[in-house]
Amino acid sequence: EAEILIRNFSGSTRAQFYARLTDPIKFPMEGALEDALERRCLREPLAYITGHREFYNLDFSVTPDVLIPRPETELLVERGLNHLRKRCNPKARVVDVGTGSGAVGIAIAHFLPDIRLIGIDCSLAALKIARRNADKLIPNGNYQWLQGDLLTASDGPIDRLVANLPYVPNRRMMSLAPEIKLYEPQLAITPGAIGTELILRMINQLSRCLPPY
């Protein structure tokens, strides 16, 4: 993490970082780096300090308005890509529910640029971040961002649904790492007392969105 912070504030690639490993840190980067280290010592997540997180080999902008993309969530992207390629429908309508930063849906659209991506979130602040990431990573993509309650915001049939919804029960919040419970949006972590509330609601809404067979 120290390496990432130095590279972030110096604008260095990893190769440049190691080539200049013995060089002194120059002002004003020194002051910015000290501030960043202090924030990290207070357990603020590294991604919020730098404003970036790599996900599926893509550089996503993140802020405290969105959950930080996790490496394990890349499995959703892999499953989505495999399913869509097998169905051989390049213009499939893919809906990403609880899109947050847009990481899952945008990663799929980056590798399948002809799909129609619809990202849904109840947070307008999160949708602004998703839009920023889409403009950067899939500038020529066919995408739309909707604010709403799960699938109630969708107005048509779905070819592929992806969702990384919150699932942590309320009672477990205090046992989470400080980086999560103190800094990441609680709305994106816990849906209620049980943990499956949003997942079950989405499943109940799904029947009206499935294409006819």
PDB file of C-alpha atoms in Angstrom:
ATOM      1  CA  GLU A   1       0.000   0.000   0.000  1.00  0.00           C
ATOM      2  CA  ALA A   2       2.900   2.363   0.690  1.00  0.00           C
ATOM      3  CA  GLU A   3       4.136   1.728  -2.841  1.00  0.00           C
ATOM      4  CA  ILE A   4       0.702   2.491  -4.275  1.00  0.00           C
ATOM      5  CA  LEU A   5       0.496   5.738  -2.313  1.00  0.00           C
ATOM      6  CA  ILE A   6       3.923   6.914  -3.486  1.00  0.00           C
ATOM      7  CA  ARG A   7       3.173   5.995  -7.081  1.00  0.00           C
ATOM      8  CA  ASN A   8      -0.204   7.742  -6.870  1.00  0.00           C
ATOM      9  CA  PHE A   9       1.214  11.032  -5.624  1.00  0.00           C
ATOM     10  CA  SER A  10       4.309  10.948  -7.825  1.00  0.00           C
ATOM     11  CA  GLY A  11       2.512   9.858 -10.995  1.00  0.00           C
ATOM     12  CA  SER A  12       4.967   6.980 -11.443  1.00  0.00           C
ATOM     13  CA  THR A  13       4.446   3.640 -13.108  1.00  0.00           C
ATOM     14  CA  ARG A  14       5.599   0.587 -11.209  1.00  0.00           C
ATOM     15  CA  ALA A  15       8.730   0.342 -13.372  1.00  0.00           C
ATOM     16  CA  GLN A  16       9.554   4.004 -12.717  1.00  0.00           C
ATOM     17  CA  PHE A  17       8.952   3.515  -8.999  1.00  0.00           C
ATOM     18  CA  TYR A  18      11.527   0.720  -8.744  1.00  0.00           C
ATOM     19  CA  ALA A  19      13.977   2.534 -10.998  1.00  0.00           C
ATOM     20  CA  ARG A  20      13.876   5.525  -8.605  1.00  0.00           C
ATOM     21  CA  LEU A  21      13.654   3.563  -5.390  1.00  0.00           C
ATOM     22  CA  THR A  22      16.588   5.362  -3.734  1.00  0.00           C
ATOM     23  CA  ASP A  23      15.569   8.863  -4.844  1.00  0.00           C
ATOM     24  CA  PRO A  24      14.371  11.236  -2.111  1.00  0.00           C
ATOM     25  CA  ILE A  25      10.683  12.146  -2.024  1.00  0.00           C
ATOM     26  CA  LYS A  26      10.215  15.654  -3.372  1.00  0.00           C
ATOM     27  CA  PHE A  27       8.107  18.442  -1.942  1.00  0.00           C
ATOM     28  CA  PRO A  28       5.117  19.078  -2.359  1.00  0.00           C
ATOM     29  CA  MET A  29       4.518  15.341  -2.747  1.00  0.00           C
ATOM     30  CA  GLU A  30       5.978  14.861   0.725  1.00  0.00           C
ATOM     31  CA  GLY A  31       3.147  16.823   2.357  1.00  0.00           C
ATOM     32  CA  ALA A  32       0.434  15.059   0.337  1.00  0.00           C
ATOM     33  CA  LEU A  33       1.958  11.699   1.157  1.00  0.00           C
ATOM     34  CA  GLU A  34       2.070  12.484   4.881  1.00  0.00           C
ATOM     35  CA  ASP A  35      -1.615  13.432   4.802  1.00  0.00           C
ATOM     36  CA  ALA A  36      -2.445  10.199   2.976  1.00  0.00           C
ATOM     37  CA  LEU A  37      -0.463   8.106   5.468  1.00  0.00           C
ATOM     38  CA  GLU A  38      -2.288   9.757   8.357  1.00  0.00           C
ATOM     39  CA  ARG A  39      -5.633   8.942   6.750  1.00  0.00           C
ATOM     40  CA  ARG A  40      -4.576   5.339   6.209  1.00  0.00           C
ATOM     41  CA  CYS A  41      -3.427   5.047   9.841  1.00  0.00           C
ATOM     42  CA  LEU A  42      -6.968   6.057  10.796  1.00  0.00           C
ATOM     43  CA  ARG A  43      -8.041   2.984   8.761  1.00  0.00           C
ATOM     44  CA  GLU A  44      -9.525   4.880   5.825  1.00  0.00           C
ATOM     45  CA  PRO A  45      -9.443   2.485   2.843  1.00  0.00           C
ATOM     46  CA  LEU A  46      -6.615   2.989   0.391  1.00  0.00           C
ATOM     47  CA  ALA A  47      -9.024   3.211  -2.561  1.00  0.00           C
ATOM     48  CA  TYR A  48     -10.788   6.220  -1.035  1.00  0.00           C
ATOM     49  CA  ILE A  49      -7.470   7.969  -0.451  1.00  0.00           C
ATOM     50  CA  THR A  50      -6.250   7.477  -4.017  1.00  0.00           C
ATOM     51  CA  GLY A  51      -9.712   7.649  -5.582  1.00  0.00           C
ATOM     52  CA  HIS A  52      -9.057   4.513  -7.633  1.00  0.00           C
ATOM     53  CA  ARG A  53      -9.372   0.727  -7.490  1.00  0.00           C
ATOM     54  CA  GLU A  54      -8.339  -1.799 -10.103  1.00  0.00           C
ATOM     55  CA  PHE A  55     -11.065  -4.309 -10.939  1.00  0.00           C
ATOM     56  CA  TYR A  56     -10.871  -6.887 -13.709  1.00  0.00           C
ATOM     57  CA  ASN A  57      -7.733  -5.095 -15.000  1.00  0.00           C
ATOM     58  CA  LEU A  58      -9.664  -1.831 -15.359  1.00  0.00           C
ATOM     59  CA  ASP A  59      -9.084   1.370 -13.378  1.00  0.00           C
ATOM     60  CA  PHE A  60     -12.286   2.463 -11.627  1.00  0.00           C
ATOM     61  CA  SER A  61     -12.884   5.748  -9.849  1.00  0.00           C
ATOM     62  CA  VAL A  62     -14.285   5.282  -6.338  1.00  0.00           C
ATOM     63  CA  THR A  63     -15.477   7.609  -3.598  1.00  0.00           C
ATOM     64  CA  PRO A  64     -17.087   7.009  -0.183  1.00  0.00           C
ATOM     65  CA  ASP A  65     -20.423   7.055  -2.035  1.00  0.00           C
ATOM     66  CA  VAL A  66     -19.751   3.574  -3.446  1.00  0.00           C
ATOM     67  CA  LEU A  67     -18.604   0.213  -2.170  1.00  0.00           C
ATOM     68  CA  ILE A  68     -15.009  -0.568  -3.107  1.00  0.00           C
ATOM     69  CA  PRO A  69     -14.922  -3.328  -5.774  1.00  0.00           C
ATOM     70  CA  ARG A  70     -13.491  -6.607  -4.427  1.00  0.00           C
ATOM     71  CA  PRO A  71     -11.394  -9.182  -6.296  1.00  0.00           C
ATOM     72  CA  GLU A  72     -13.905 -11.945  -5.461  1.00  0.00           C
ATOM     73  CA  THR A  73     -16.638  -9.983  -7.241  1.00  0.00           C
ATOM     74  CA  GLU A  74     -14.731 -10.516 -10.482  1.00  0.00           C
ATOM     75  CA  LEU A  75     -16.363 -13.962 -10.506  1.00  0.00           C
ATOM     76  CA  LEU A  76     -19.640 -12.243 -11.421  1.00  0.00           C
ATOM     77  CA  VAL A  77     -17.943 -10.699 -14.444  1.00  0.00           C
ATOM     78  CA  GLU A  78     -16.474 -14.043 -15.529  1.00  0.00           C
ATOM     79  CA  ARG A  79     -19.821 -15.833 -15.182  1.00  0.00           C
ATOM     80  CA  GLY A  80     -21.608 -13.048 -17.012  1.00  0.00           C
ATOM     81  CA  LEU A  81     -19.154 -13.028 -19.894  1.00  0.00           C
ATOM     82  CA  ASN A  82     -19.239 -16.823 -20.232  1.00  0.00           C
ATOM     83  CA  HIS A  83     -23.035 -16.912 -20.227  1.00  0.00           C
ATOM     84  CA  LEU A  84     -23.402 -14.138 -22.791  1.00  0.00           C
ATOM     85  CA  ARG A  85     -20.800 -15.621 -25.127  1.00  0.00           C
ATOM     86  CA  LYS A  86     -22.513 -19.016 -25.017  1.00  0.00           C
ATOM     87  CA  ARG A  87     -25.870 -17.461 -25.822  1.00  0.00           C
ATOM     88  CA  CYS A  88     -24.281 -15.748 -28.842  1.00  0.00           C
ATOM     89  CA  ASN A  89     -26.373 -12.615 -28.416  1.00  0.00           C
ATOM     90  CA  PRO A  90     -23.992  -9.679 -28.903  1.00  0.00           C
ATOM     91  CA  LYS A  91     -26.767  -7.118 -28.329  1.00  0.00           C
ATOM     92  CA  ALA A  92     -28.066  -8.665 -25.108  1.00  0.00           C
ATOM     93  CA  ARG A  93     -29.766  -6.454 -22.534  1.00  0.00           C
ATOM     94  CA  VAL A  94     -27.690  -6.747 -19.339  1.00  0.00           C
ATOM     95  CA  VAL A  95     -29.031  -5.258 -16.108  1.00  0.00           C
ATOM     96  CA  ASP A  96     -26.680  -4.584 -13.194  1.00  0.00           C
ATOM     97  CA  VAL A  97     -28.739  -4.136 -10.019  1.00  0.00           C
ATOM     98  CA  GLY A  98     -27.117  -2.252  -7.164  1.00  0.00           C
ATOM     99  CA  THR A  99     -24.469  -1.128  -9.616  1.00  0.00           C
ATOM    100  CA  GLY A 100     -22.565   1.202  -7.260  1.00  0.00           C
ATOM    101  CA  SER A 101     -19.395   2.235  -9.087  1.00  0.00           C
ATOM    102  CA  GLY A 102     -20.633   0.265 -12.106  1.00  0.00           C
ATOM    103  CA  ALA A 103     -17.715  -2.147 -11.826  1.00  0.00           C
ATOM    104  CA  VAL A 104     -19.482  -5.402 -12.732  1.00  0.00           C
ATOM    105  CA  GLY A 105     -21.620  -4.125 -15.586  1.00  0.00           C
ATOM    106  CA  ILE A 106     -18.939  -1.876 -17.053  1.00  0.00           C
ATOM    107  CA  ALA A 107     -16.359  -4.684 -16.990  1.00  0.00           C
ATOM    108  CA  ILE A 108     -18.768  -6.916 -18.938  1.00  0.00           C
ATOM    109  CA  ALA A 109     -19.535  -4.137 -21.417  1.00  0.00           C
ATOM    110  CA  HIS A 110     -15.833  -3.397 -21.858  1.00  0.00           C
ATOM    111  CA  PHE A 111     -15.284  -6.905 -23.241  1.00  0.00           C
ATOM    112  CA  LEU A 112     -18.666  -7.189 -25.005  1.00  0.00           C
ATOM    113  CA  PRO A 113     -19.076  -3.658 -26.369  1.00  0.00           C
ATOM    114  CA  ASP A 114     -22.284  -4.359 -28.318  1.00  0.00           C
ATOM    115  CA  ILE A 115     -24.424  -5.232 -25.295  1.00  0.00           C
ATOM    116  CA  ARG A 116     -26.966  -2.792 -23.873  1.00  0.00           C
ATOM    117  CA  LEU A 117     -26.024  -2.125 -20.243  1.00  0.00           C
ATOM    118  CA  ILE A 118     -28.527  -0.810 -17.715  1.00  0.00           C
ATOM    119  CA  GLY A 119     -27.213   0.001 -14.254  1.00  0.00           C
ATOM    120  CA  ILE A 120     -29.682   0.467 -11.395  1.00  0.00           C
ATOM    121  CA  ASP A 121     -29.021   1.896  -7.950  1.00  0.00           C
ATOM    122  CA  CYS A 122     -31.085   3.646  -5.299  1.00  0.00           C
ATOM    123  CA  SER A 123     -28.239   6.124  -4.707  1.00  0.00           C
ATOM    124  CA  LEU A 124     -27.978   9.055  -7.095  1.00  0.00           C
ATOM    125  CA  ALA A 125     -24.451   9.780  -5.807  1.00  0.00           C
ATOM    126  CA  ALA A 126     -23.385   6.236  -6.709  1.00  0.00           C
ATOM    127  CA  LEU A 127     -24.883   6.561 -10.193  1.00  0.00           C
ATOM    128  CA  LYS A 128     -22.786   9.677 -10.802  1.00  0.00           C
ATOM    129  CA  ILE A 129     -19.648   7.619 -10.118  1.00  0.00           C
ATOM    130  CA  ALA A 130     -20.897   4.816 -12.382  1.00  0.00           C
ATOM    131  CA  ARG A 131     -21.515   7.322 -15.165  1.00  0.00           C
ATOM    132  CA  ARG A 132     -18.019   8.748 -14.730  1.00  0.00           C
ATOM    133  CA  ASN A 133     -16.493   5.265 -14.975  1.00  0.00           C
ATOM    134  CA  ALA A 134     -18.563   4.368 -18.034  1.00  0.00           C
ATOM    135  CA  ASP A 135     -17.573   7.570 -19.824  1.00  0.00           C
ATOM    136  CA  LYS A 136     -13.935   6.635 -19.246  1.00  0.00           C
ATOM    137  CA  LEU A 137     -13.945   2.864 -19.762  1.00  0.00           C
ATOM    138  CA  ILE A 138     -16.711   2.279 -22.348  1.00  0.00           C
ATOM    139  CA  PRO A 139     -16.996   5.699 -24.043  1.00  0.00           C
ATOM    140  CA  ASN A 140     -18.721   4.232 -27.110  1.00  0.00           C
ATOM    141  CA  GLY A 141     -20.894   1.818 -25.162  1.00  0.00           C
ATOM    142  CA  ASN A 142     -24.678   1.573 -25.108  1.00  0.00           C
ATOM    143  CA  TYR A 143     -25.477   2.176 -21.456  1.00  0.00           C
ATOM    144  CA  GLN A 144     -28.094   3.760 -19.228  1.00  0.00           C
ATOM    145  CA  TRP A 145     -28.154   4.528 -15.492  1.00  0.00           C
ATOM    146  CA  LEU A 146     -31.438   4.435 -13.568  1.00  0.00           C
ATOM    147  CA  GLN A 147     -32.224   5.419 -10.000  1.00  0.00           C
ATOM    148  CA  GLY A 148     -34.764   3.116  -8.430  1.00  0.00           C
ATOM    149  CA  ASP A 149     -35.659   0.233  -6.145  1.00  0.00           C
ATOM    150  CA  LEU A 150     -34.073  -2.912  -7.575  1.00  0.00           C
ATOM    151  CA  LEU A 151     -35.863  -4.169 -10.704  1.00  0.00           C
ATOM    152  CA  THR A 152     -38.788  -1.746 -10.427  1.00  0.00           C
ATOM    153  CA  ALA A 153     -36.639   0.709 -12.397  1.00  0.00           C
ATOM    154  CA  SER A 154     -36.275  -1.689 -15.340  1.00  0.00           C
ATOM    155  CA  ASP A 155     -38.797  -1.241 -18.138  1.00  0.00           C
ATOM    156  CA  GLY A 156     -38.163  -4.252 -20.350  1.00  0.00           C
ATOM    157  CA  PRO A 157     -37.051  -7.894 -20.592  1.00  0.00           C
ATOM    158  CA  ILE A 158     -33.646  -8.898 -19.249  1.00  0.00           C
ATOM    159  CA  ASP A 159     -31.224 -11.191 -21.054  1.00  0.00           C
ATOM    160  CA  ARG A 160     -28.703 -11.246 -18.221  1.00  0.00           C
ATOM    161  CA  LEU A 161     -29.028 -10.060 -14.633  1.00  0.00           C
ATOM    162  CA  VAL A 162     -25.970  -9.373 -12.484  1.00  0.00           C
ATOM    163  CA  ALA A 163     -26.164  -8.135  -8.919  1.00  0.00           C
ATOM    164  CA  ASN A 164     -23.787  -7.799  -5.998  1.00  0.00           C
ATOM    165  CA  LEU A 165     -26.349  -6.784  -3.401  1.00  0.00           C
ATOM    166  CA  PRO A 166     -25.614  -6.153   0.297  1.00  0.00           C
ATOM    167  CA  TYR A 167     -25.910  -9.319   2.382  1.00  0.00           C
ATOM    168  CA  VAL A 168     -24.358  -8.662   5.821  1.00  0.00           C
ATOM    169  CA  PRO A 169     -26.909  -8.885   8.686  1.00  0.00           C
ATOM    170  CA  ASN A 170     -27.107  -5.811  10.930  1.00  0.00           C
ATOM    171  CA  ARG A 171     -25.814  -7.736  13.923  1.00  0.00           C
ATOM    172  CA  ARG A 172     -22.506  -8.430  12.170  1.00  0.00           C
ATOM    173  CA  MET A 173     -21.686  -4.830  11.274  1.00  0.00           C
ATOM    174  CA  MET A 174     -19.670  -4.138  14.428  1.00  0.00           C
ATOM    175  CA  SER A 175     -17.498  -7.212  13.809  1.00  0.00           C
ATOM    176  CA  LEU A 176     -16.354  -5.972  10.393  1.00  0.00           C
ATOM    177  CA  ALA A 177     -12.973  -4.335   9.811  1.00  0.00           C
ATOM    178  CA  PRO A 178     -12.836  -0.588  10.593  1.00  0.00           C
ATOM    179  CA  GLU A 179     -12.206   0.113   6.892  1.00  0.00           C
ATOM    180  CA  ILE A 180     -15.655  -1.288   6.143  1.00  0.00           C
ATOM    181  CA  LYS A 181     -17.851  -0.331   9.087  1.00  0.00           C
ATOM    182  CA  LEU A 182     -16.447   3.204   9.491  1.00  0.00           C
ATOM    183  CA  TYR A 183     -15.939   4.290   5.889  1.00  0.00           C
ATOM    184  CA  GLU A 184     -17.869   2.291   3.294  1.00  0.00           C
ATOM    185  CA  PRO A 185     -21.557   3.136   2.706  1.00  0.00           C
ATOM    186  CA  GLN A 186     -23.667   1.091   5.100  1.00  0.00           C
ATOM    187  CA  LEU A 187     -26.462   1.004   2.534  1.00  0.00           C
ATOM    188  CA  ALA A 188     -24.197  -1.092   0.299  1.00  0.00           C
ATOM    189  CA  ILE A 189     -23.203  -3.493   3.086  1.00  0.00           C
ATOM    190  CA  THR A 190     -26.261  -4.452   5.126  1.00  0.00           C
ATOM    191  CA  PRO A 191     -29.882  -4.708   3.937  1.00  0.00           C
ATOM    192  CA  GLY A 192     -31.390  -5.449   7.351  1.00  0.00           C
ATOM    193  CA  ALA A 193     -31.579  -7.950  10.176  1.00  0.00           C
ATOM    194  CA  ILE A 194     -31.417 -11.119   8.076  1.00  0.00           C
ATOM    195  CA  GLY A 195     -29.037 -10.225   5.234  1.00  0.00           C
ATOM    196  CA  THR A 196     -31.074 -11.646   2.346  1.00  0.00           C
ATOM    197  CA  GLU A 197     -33.867  -9.040   2.297  1.00  0.00           C
ATOM    198  CA  LEU A 198     -32.881  -7.350  -0.961  1.00  0.00           C
ATOM    199  CA  ILE A 199     -31.970 -10.604  -2.707  1.00  0.00           C
ATOM    200  CA  LEU A 200     -35.392 -12.104  -1.947  1.00  0.00           C
ATOM    201  CA  ARG A 201     -37.189  -8.941  -3.056  1.00  0.00           C
ATOM    202  CA  MET A 202     -35.268  -8.921  -6.314  1.00  0.00           C
ATOM    203  CA  ILE A 203     -36.109 -12.582  -6.974  1.00  0.00           C
ATOM    204  CA  ASN A 204     -39.796 -11.818  -6.432  1.00  0.00           C
ATOM    205  CA  GLN A 205     -39.570  -8.977  -8.964  1.00  0.00           C
ATOM    206  CA  LEU A 206     -37.718 -11.051 -11.538  1.00  0.00           C
ATOM    207  CA  SER A 207     -40.657 -12.922 -13.092  1.00  0.00           C
ATOM    208  CA  ARG A 208     -42.015  -9.833 -14.856  1.00  0.00           C
ATOM    209  CA  CYS A 209     -38.592  -9.098 -16.405  1.00  0.00           C
ATOM    210  CA  LEU A 210     -37.735 -12.493 -17.863  1.00  0.00           C
ATOM    211  CA  PRO A 211     -37.932 -12.834 -21.654  1.00  0.00           C
ATOM    212  CA  PRO A 212     -40.494 -15.299 -23.049  1.00  0.00           C
ATOM    213  CA  TYR A 213     -39.253 -18.794 -23.914  1.00  0.00           C
TER     214      TYR A 213
END
